[in-house]
CSV table of C-alpha atoms in Angstrom, one decimal:
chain,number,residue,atom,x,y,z
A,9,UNK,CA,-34.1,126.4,51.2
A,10,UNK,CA,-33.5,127.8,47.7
A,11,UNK,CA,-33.6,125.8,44.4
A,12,UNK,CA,-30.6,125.0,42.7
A,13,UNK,CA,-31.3,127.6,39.7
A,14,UNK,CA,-29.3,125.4,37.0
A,15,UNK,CA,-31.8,122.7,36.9
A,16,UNK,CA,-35.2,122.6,35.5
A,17,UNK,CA,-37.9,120.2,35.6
A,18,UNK,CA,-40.9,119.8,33.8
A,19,UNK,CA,-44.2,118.4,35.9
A,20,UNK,CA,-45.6,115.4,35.3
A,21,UNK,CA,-49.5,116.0,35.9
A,22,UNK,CA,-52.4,113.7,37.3
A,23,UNK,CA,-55.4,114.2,34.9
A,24,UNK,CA,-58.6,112.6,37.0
A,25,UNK,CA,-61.1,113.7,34.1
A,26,UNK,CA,-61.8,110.3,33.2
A,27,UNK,CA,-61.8,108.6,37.0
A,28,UNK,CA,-63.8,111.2,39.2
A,29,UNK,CA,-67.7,110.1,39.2
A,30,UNK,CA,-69.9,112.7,42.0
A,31,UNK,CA,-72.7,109.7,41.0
A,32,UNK,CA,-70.8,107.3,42.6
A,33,UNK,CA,-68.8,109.3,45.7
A,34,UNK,CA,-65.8,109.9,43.7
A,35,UNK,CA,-65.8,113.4,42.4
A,36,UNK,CA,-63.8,116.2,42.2
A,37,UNK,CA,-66.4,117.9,45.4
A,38,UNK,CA,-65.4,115.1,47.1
A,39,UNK,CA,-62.2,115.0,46.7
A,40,UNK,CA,-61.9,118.6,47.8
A,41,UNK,CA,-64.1,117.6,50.8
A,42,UNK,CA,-61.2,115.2,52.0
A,43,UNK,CA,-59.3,118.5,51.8
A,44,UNK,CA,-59.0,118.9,56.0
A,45,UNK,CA,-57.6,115.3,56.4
A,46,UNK,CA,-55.5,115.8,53.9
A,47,UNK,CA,-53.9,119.0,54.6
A,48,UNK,CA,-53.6,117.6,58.5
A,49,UNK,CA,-51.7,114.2,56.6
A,50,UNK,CA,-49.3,117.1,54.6
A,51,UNK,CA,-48.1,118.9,58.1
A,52,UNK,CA,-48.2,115.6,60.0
A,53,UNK,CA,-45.1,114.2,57.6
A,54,UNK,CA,-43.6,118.0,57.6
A,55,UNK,CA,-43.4,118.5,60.8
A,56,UNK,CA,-42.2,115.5,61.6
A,57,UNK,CA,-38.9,115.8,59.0
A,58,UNK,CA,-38.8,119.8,59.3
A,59,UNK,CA,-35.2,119.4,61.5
A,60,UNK,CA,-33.9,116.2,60.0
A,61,UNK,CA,-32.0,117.2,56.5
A,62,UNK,CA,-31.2,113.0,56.0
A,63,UNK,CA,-34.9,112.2,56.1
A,64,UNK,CA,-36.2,110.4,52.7
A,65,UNK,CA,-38.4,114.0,52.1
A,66,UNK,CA,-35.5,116.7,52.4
A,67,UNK,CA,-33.0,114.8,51.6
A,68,UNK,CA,-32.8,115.4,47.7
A,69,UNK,CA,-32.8,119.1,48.3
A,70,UNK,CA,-30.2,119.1,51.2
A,71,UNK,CA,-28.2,116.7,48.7
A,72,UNK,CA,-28.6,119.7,45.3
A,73,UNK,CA,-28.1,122.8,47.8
A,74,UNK,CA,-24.5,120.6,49.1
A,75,UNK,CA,-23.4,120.2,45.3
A,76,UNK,CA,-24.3,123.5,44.2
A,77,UNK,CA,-22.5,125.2,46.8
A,78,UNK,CA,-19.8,123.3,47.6
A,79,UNK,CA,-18.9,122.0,43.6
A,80,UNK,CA,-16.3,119.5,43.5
A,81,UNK,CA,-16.0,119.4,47.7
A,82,UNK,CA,-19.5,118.5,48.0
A,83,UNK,CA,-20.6,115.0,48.9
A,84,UNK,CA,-22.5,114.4,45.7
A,85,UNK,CA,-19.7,115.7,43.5
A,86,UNK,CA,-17.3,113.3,45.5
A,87,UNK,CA,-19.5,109.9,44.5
A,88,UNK,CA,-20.6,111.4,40.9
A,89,UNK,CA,-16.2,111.4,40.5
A,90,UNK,CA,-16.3,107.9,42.1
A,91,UNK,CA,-18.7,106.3,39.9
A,92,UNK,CA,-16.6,108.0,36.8
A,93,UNK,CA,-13.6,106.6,37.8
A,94,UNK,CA,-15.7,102.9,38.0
A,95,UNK,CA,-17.1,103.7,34.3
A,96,UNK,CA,-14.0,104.5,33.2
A,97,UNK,CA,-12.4,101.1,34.1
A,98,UNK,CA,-15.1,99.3,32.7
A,99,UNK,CA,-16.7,98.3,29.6
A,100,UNK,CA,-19.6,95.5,31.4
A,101,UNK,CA,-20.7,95.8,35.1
A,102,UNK,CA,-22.5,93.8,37.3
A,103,UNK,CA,-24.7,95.1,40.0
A,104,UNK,CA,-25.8,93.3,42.6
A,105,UNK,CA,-28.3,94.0,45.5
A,106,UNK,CA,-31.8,93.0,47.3
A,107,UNK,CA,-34.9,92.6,45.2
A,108,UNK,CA,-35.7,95.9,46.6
A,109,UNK,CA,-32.8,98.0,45.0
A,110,UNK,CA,-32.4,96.0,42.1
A,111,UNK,CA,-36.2,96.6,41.2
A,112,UNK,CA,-35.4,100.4,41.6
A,113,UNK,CA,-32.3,100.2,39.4
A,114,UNK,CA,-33.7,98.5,36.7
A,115,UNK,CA,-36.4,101.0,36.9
A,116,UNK,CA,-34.1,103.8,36.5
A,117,UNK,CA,-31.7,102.0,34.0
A,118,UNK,CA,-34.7,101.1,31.4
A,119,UNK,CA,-36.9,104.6,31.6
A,120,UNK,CA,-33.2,106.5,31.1
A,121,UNK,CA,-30.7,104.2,28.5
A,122,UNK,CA,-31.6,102.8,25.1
A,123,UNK,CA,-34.1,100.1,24.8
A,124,UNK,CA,-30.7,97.8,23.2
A,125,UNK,CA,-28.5,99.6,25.3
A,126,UNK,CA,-26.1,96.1,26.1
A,127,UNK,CA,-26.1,95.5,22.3
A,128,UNK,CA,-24.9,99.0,21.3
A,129,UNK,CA,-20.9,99.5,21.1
A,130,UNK,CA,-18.9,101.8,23.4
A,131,UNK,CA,-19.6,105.0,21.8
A,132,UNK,CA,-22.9,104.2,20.6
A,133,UNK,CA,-23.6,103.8,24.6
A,134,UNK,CA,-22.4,107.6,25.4
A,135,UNK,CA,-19.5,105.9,27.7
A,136,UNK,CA,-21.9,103.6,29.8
A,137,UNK,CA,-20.9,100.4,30.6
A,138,UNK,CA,-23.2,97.5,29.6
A,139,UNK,CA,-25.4,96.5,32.4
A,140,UNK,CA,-25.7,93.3,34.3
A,141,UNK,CA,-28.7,92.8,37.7
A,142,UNK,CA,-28.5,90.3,39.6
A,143,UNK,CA,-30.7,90.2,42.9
A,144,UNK,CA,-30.2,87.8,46.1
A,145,UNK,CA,-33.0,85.9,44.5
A,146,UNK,CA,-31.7,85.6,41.1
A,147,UNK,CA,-30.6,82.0,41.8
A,148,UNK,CA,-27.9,79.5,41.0
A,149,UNK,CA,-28.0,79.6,36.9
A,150,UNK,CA,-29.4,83.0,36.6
A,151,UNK,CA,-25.5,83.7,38.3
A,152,UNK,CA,-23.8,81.4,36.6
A,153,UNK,CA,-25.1,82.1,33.2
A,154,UNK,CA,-24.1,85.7,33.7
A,155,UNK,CA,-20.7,84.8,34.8
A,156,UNK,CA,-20.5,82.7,31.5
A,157,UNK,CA,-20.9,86.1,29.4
A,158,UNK,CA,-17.4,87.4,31.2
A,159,UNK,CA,-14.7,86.6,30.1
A,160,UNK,CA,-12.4,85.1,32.9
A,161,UNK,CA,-10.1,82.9,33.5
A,162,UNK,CA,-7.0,84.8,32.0
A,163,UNK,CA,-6.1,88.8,32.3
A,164,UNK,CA,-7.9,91.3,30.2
A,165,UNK,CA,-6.5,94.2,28.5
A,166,UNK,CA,-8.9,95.1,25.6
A,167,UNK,CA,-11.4,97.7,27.0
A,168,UNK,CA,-13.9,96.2,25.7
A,169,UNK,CA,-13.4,93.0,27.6
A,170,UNK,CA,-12.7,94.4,31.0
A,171,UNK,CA,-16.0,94.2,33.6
A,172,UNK,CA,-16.5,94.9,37.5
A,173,UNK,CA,-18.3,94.8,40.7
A,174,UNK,CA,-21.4,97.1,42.0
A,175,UNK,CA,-22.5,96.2,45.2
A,176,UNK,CA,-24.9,97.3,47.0
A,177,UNK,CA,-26.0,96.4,50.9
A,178,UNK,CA,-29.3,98.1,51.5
A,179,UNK,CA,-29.9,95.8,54.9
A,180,UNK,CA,-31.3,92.8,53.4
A,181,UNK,CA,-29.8,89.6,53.2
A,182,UNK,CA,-26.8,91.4,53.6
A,183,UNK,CA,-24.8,87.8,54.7
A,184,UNK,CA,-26.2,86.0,51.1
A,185,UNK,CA,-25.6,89.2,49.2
A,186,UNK,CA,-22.0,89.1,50.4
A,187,UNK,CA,-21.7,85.5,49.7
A,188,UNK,CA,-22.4,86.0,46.2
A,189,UNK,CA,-20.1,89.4,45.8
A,190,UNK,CA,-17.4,87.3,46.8
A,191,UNK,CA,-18.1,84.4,44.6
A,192,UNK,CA,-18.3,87.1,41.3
A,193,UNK,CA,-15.2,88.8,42.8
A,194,UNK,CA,-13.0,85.6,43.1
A,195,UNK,CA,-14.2,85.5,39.3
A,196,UNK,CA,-12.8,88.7,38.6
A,197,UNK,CA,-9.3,88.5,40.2
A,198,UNK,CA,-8.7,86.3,37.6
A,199,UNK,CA,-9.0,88.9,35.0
A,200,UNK,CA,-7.0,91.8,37.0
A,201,UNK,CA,-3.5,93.1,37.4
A,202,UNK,CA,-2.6,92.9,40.9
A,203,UNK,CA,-4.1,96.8,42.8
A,204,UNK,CA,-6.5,96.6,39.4
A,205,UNK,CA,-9.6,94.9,41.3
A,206,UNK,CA,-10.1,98.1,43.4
A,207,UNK,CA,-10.4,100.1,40.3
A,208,UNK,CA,-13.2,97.9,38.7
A,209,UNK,CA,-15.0,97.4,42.5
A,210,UNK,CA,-17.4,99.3,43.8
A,211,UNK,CA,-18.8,97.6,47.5
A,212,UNK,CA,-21.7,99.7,48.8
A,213,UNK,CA,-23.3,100.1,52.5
A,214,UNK,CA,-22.8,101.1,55.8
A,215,UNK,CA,-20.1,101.3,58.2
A,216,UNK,CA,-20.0,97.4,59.9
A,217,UNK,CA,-22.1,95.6,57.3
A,218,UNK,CA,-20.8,92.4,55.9
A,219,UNK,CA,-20.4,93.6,52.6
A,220,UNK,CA,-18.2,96.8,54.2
A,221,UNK,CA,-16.0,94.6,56.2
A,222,UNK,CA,-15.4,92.5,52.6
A,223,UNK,CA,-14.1,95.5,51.2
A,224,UNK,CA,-11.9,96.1,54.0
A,225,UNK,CA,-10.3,92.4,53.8
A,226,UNK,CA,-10.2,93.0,50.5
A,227,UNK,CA,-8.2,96.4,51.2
A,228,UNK,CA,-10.4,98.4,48.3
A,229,UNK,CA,-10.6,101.7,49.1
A,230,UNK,CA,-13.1,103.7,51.0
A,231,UNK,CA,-15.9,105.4,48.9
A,232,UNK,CA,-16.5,108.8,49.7
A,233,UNK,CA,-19.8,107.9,51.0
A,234,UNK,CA,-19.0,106.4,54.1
A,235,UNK,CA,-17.4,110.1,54.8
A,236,UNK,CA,-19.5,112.5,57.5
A,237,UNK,CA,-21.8,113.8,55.8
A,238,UNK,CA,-20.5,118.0,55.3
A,239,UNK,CA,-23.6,119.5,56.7
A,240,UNK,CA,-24.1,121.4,59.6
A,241,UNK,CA,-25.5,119.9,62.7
A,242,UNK,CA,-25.5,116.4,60.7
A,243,UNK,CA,-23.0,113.9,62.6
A,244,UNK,CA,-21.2,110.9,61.1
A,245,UNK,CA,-23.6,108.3,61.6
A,246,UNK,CA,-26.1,110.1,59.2
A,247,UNK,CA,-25.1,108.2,56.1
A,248,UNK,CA,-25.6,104.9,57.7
A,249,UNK,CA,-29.0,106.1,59.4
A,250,UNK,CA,-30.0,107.0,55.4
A,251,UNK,CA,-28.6,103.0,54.4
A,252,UNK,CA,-31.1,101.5,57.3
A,253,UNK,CA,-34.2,103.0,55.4
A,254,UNK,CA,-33.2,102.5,51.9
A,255,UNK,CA,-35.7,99.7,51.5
A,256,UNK,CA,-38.4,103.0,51.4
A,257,UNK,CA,-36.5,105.7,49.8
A,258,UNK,CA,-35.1,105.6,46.3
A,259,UNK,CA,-32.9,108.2,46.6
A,260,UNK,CA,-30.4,106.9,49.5
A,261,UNK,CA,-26.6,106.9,48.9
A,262,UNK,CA,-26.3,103.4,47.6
A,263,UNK,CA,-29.1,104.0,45.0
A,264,UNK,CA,-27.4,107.1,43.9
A,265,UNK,CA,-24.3,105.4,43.8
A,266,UNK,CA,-24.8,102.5,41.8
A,267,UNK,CA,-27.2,104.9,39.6
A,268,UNK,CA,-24.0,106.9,38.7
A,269,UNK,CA,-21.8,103.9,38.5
A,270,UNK,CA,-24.5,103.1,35.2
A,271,UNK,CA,-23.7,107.0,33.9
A,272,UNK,CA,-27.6,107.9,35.2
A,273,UNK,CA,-27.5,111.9,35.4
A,274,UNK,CA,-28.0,111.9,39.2
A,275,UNK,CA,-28.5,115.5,39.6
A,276,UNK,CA,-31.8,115.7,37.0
A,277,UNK,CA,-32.9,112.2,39.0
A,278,UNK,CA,-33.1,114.4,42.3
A,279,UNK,CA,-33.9,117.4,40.8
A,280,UNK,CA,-37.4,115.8,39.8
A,281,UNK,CA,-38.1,114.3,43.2
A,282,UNK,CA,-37.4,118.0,44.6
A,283,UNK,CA,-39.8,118.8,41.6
A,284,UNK,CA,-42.4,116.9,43.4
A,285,UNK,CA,-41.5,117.7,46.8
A,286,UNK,CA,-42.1,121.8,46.6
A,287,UNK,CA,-45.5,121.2,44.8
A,288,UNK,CA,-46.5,119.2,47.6
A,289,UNK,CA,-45.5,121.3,50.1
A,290,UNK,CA,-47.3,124.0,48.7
A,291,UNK,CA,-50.2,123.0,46.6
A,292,UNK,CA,-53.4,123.3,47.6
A,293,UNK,CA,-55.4,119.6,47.5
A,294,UNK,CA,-57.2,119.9,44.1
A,295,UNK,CA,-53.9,121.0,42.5
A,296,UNK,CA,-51.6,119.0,44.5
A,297,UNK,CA,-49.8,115.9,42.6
A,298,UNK,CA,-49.5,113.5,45.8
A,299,UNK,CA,-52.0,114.8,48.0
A,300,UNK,CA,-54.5,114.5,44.8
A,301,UNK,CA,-53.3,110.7,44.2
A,302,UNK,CA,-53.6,109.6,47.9
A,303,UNK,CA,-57.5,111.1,48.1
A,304,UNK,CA,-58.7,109.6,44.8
A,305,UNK,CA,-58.0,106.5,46.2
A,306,UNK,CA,-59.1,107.0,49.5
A,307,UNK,CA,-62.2,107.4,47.8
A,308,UNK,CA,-62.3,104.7,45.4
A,309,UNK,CA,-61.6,102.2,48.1
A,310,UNK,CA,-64.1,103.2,51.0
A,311,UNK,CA,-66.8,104.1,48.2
A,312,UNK,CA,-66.3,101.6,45.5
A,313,UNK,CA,-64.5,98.7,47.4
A,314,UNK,CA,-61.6,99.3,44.3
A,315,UNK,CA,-58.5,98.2,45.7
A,316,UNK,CA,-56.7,97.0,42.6
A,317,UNK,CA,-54.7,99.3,39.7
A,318,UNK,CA,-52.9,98.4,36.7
A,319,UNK,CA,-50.4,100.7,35.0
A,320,UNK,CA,-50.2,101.2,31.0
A,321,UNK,CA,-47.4,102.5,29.8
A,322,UNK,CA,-44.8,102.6,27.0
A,323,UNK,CA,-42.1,99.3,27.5
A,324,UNK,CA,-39.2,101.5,28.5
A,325,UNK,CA,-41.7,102.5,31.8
A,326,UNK,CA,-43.1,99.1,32.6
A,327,UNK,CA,-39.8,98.0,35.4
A,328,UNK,CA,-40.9,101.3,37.0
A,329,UNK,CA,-44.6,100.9,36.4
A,330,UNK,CA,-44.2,97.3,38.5
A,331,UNK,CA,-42.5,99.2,41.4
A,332,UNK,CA,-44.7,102.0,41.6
A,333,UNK,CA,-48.0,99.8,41.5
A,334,UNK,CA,-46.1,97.4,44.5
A,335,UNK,CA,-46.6,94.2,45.2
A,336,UNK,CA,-49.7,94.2,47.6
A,337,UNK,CA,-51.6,91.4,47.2
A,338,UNK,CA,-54.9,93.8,47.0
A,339,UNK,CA,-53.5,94.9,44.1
A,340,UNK,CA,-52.9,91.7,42.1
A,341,UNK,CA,-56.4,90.8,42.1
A,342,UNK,CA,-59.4,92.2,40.4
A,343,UNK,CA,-57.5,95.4,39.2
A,344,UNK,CA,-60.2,98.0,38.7
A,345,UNK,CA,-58.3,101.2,38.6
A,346,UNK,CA,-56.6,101.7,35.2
A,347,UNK,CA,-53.8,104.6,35.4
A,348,UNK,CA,-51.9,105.7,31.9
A,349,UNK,CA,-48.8,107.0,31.7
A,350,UNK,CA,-48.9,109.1,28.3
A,351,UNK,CA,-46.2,111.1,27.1
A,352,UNK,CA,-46.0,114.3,26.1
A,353,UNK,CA,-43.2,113.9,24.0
A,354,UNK,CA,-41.0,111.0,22.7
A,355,UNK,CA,-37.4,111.5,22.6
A,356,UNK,CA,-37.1,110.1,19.0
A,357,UNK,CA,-38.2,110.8,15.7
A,358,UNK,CA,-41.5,110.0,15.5
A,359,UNK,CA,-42.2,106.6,13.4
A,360,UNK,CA,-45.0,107.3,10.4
A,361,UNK,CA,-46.8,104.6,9.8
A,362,UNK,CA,-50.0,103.2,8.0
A,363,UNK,CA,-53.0,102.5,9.1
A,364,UNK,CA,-55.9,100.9,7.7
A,365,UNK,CA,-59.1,103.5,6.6
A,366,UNK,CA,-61.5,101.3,5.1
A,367,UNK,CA,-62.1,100.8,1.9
A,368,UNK,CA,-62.2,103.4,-1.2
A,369,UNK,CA,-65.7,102.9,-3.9
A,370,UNK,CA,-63.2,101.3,-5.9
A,371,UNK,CA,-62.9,98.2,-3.7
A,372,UNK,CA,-58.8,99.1,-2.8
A,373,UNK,CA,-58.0,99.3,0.9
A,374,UNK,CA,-57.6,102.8,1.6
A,375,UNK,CA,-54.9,103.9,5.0
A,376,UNK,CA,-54.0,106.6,7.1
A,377,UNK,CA,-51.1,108.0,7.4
A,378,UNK,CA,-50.3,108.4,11.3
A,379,UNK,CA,-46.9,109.1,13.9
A,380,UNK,CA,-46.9,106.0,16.0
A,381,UNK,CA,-47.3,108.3,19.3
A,382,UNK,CA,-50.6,110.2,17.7
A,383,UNK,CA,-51.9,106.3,17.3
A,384,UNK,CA,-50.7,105.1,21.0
A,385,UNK,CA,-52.7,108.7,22.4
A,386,UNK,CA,-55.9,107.2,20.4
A,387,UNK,CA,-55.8,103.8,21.9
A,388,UNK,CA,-55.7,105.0,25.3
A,389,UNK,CA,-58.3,107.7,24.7
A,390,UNK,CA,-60.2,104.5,23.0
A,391,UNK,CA,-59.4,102.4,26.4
A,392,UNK,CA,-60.7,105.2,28.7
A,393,UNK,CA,-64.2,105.5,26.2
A,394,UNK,CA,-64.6,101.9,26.9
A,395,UNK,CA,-63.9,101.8,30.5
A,396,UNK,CA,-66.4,104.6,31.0
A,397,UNK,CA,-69.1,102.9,29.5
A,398,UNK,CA,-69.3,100.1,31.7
A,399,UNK,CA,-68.1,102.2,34.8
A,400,UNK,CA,-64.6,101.6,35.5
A,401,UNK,CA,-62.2,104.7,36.6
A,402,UNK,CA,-59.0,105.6,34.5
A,403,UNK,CA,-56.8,108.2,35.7
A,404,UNK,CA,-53.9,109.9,33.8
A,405,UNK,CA,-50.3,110.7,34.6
A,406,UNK,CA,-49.0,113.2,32.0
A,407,UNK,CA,-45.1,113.1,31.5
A,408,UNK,CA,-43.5,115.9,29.8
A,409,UNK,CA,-40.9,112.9,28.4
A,410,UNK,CA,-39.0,109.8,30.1
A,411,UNK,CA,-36.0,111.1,31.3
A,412,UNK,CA,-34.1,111.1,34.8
A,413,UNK,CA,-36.3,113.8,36.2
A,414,UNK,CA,-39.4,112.3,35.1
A,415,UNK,CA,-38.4,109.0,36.9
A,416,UNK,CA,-37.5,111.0,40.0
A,417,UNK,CA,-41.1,112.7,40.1
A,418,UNK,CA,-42.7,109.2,40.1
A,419,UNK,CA,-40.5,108.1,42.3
A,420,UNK,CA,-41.3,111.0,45.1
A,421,UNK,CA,-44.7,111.2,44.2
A,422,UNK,CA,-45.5,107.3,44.9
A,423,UNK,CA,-43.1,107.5,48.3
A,424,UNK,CA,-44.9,110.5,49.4
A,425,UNK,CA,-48.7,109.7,48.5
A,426,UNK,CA,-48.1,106.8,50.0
A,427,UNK,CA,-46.8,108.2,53.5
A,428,UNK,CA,-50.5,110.4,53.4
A,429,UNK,CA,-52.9,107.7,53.0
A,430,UNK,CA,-55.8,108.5,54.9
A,431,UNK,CA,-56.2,104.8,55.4
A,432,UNK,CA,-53.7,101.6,55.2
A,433,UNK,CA,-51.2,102.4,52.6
A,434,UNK,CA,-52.3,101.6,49.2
């Protein structure tokens, strides 16, 4: 499979300076001893998706290599002009799904838009739509009080007062999640022209779900997602077989959808788990992003009985950070694994500010004059000094910047380091 030779990634990069320890069983000889096991957990997950093109792994390459060659006929380019048409219609939309997919979104949505991004006008937003979650387990005033920010009750014709409906049926509490859909669509029927409600709707998930059938009472039309997919040897009931694992894999249809529906760039989001994908298939362990990441803590954990990790990150990073470290109880407890996300580069001006330096002979308080990101790189490398000292691992995870690839990499690179544990998943 070639890469689509328009798109370019940088790496992310796992530095293990700080956390490998040959005293203690955890260095870098012993990581490269795990090499064998590792290698046969590599070929045991490629061999089992080498001739299935929908599977979590190949799927954001067989999705890029479909766009690039097919353009505006390809599947992608058919939901990227969907979502458009949803933005379009729009100036607030609510998106509703599991815990699982909303988690996910919000992820996505706070690494890639402005910190104030629901506070910022139209234009200042790039043509986004303000963004509203709401999860099955949100709960009765959570719902209502975001129903209070809409207006309703009579019809809308300011753009800037009009709102919709993304929803997305991942497989879980598909009935409730329904049952709240249509509660937040009778809301918004008051606010349409009669036909307008399709326009500001979009009802995600597969053929025969409740949601699905919803949509067809409804008669809103059908997304292009539900289509066959157009590859070769790939029947109809591909899409749907992609919807019934979504709970796994951040890149399914509905994900992407909804992602588009919030202006995400879609294509850079895949790109980066492709990104991660080709380094795994052909790094060797040592140099080898997910490979590298599921040995360390084989290691930590049959060694050093570490089974906890915290992530430390910038705020934009921290909905992502909570997905990526789960929600295993092992890891709520006793936390003894620190990882940082640093970055590279920030994607504003840097922020001088000053610091305090002491004191001059003259008895005035003397300061430094430092960018806010040089200060944030000290306090971690200030962290890891004191961790060290009293024996306690901190990896690294460099980012180039934060950015739709980047959130893609750390996507695939949790999803796959996590499908070649050499033990229980982390």
């Amino acid at each position: 499979m070639g890469r689509p030779q328009t798109l370019t990634s940088s790496p992310i990069a796992l530095d293990l300076t700080a956390a490998l320890d040959h005293k203690r069983g955890t260095g870098r000889s012993d990581l490269l001893q795990l090499a064998p096991r590792l290698e046969a957990a590599r070929k045991q997950l490629i061999d089992a998706t080498a001739d299935d093109c929908s599977h979590w792994l190949n799927w954001p390459r067989r999705l890029l290599e479909d766009h690039q060659a097919q353009r505006h006929r390809g599947l992608l380019s058919r939901w990227l002009t969907a979502a458009k048409h949803f933005r379009h219609s729009v100036d607030r939309a609510v998106i509703l799904g599991s815990p699982a997919s909303i988690a996910v979104l919000k992820a996505v949505f706070a690494a890639c838009c402005h910190p104030y991004h629901n506070e910022l006008s139209r234009g200042e937003r790039g043509g986004r739509p303000r963004i509203y979650f709401a999860s099955t387990h949100s709960g009765n005033d959570a719902i209502q009080g975001l129903l209070d920010l809409l207006p309703q009750g009579r019809r809308l014709h300011l753009n800037n007062e009009s709102w919709g409906i993304v929803a997305l049926d991942d497989g879980n509490e598909s009935e409730l999640l329904t049952a709240i859909c249509k509660a937040c669509w009778n809301v918004l029927l008051g606010t349409t022209a009669p036909g307008e409600e399709a326009e500001r709707t979009m009802l995600i998930g597969p053929a025969g779900s409740p949601l699905v059938e919803f949509a067809e009472q409804a008669n809103l039309p059908r997304l292009p997602h539900f289509s066959p997919l157009p590859f070769a040897g790939e029947g109809p009931g591909a899409i749907d077989e992609l919807h019934a694992d979504c709970s796994q894999n951040s890149f399914h249809p509905g994900i992407l959808l909804a992602a588009a529906a919030m202006n995400i760039d879609v294509v850079q989001y895949l790109f980066g788990a492709v990104t991660v994908t080709d380094r795994f298939r052909a790094s060797p362990v040592g140099d080898n992003l997910a490979l590298d990441f599921a040995g360390y803590w084989h290691l930590l954990t049959e060694r050093r009985g570490i089974r906890g990790w915290l992530v430390d990150c910038s705020t934009e990073l921290k909905p992502l950070a909570q997905w990526w470290r789960g929600s295993d109880a092992s890891r709520l407890r006793d936390p003894s694994l620190l990882i940082q996300w640093l970055l590279d580069s920030v994607r504003r001006d840097r922020l001088r500010i000053a610091i305090p330096a002491g004191e001059a002979p003259s008895g005035r308080k003397k300061t430094l004059d430092r960018n806010l990101p040089d200060v944030s790189w000290a306090t971690a490398e200030s962290v890891r000094g004191q961790r060290a000292a009293s024996g306690l691992p901190t990896a690294i995870v460099r980012l180039p910047t934060v950015n739709e690839a980047t959130v893609g990499q750390l996507l695939q690179m949790r999803l796959i380091a996590d499908h070649c544990a050499l033990d229980a998943p982390p």
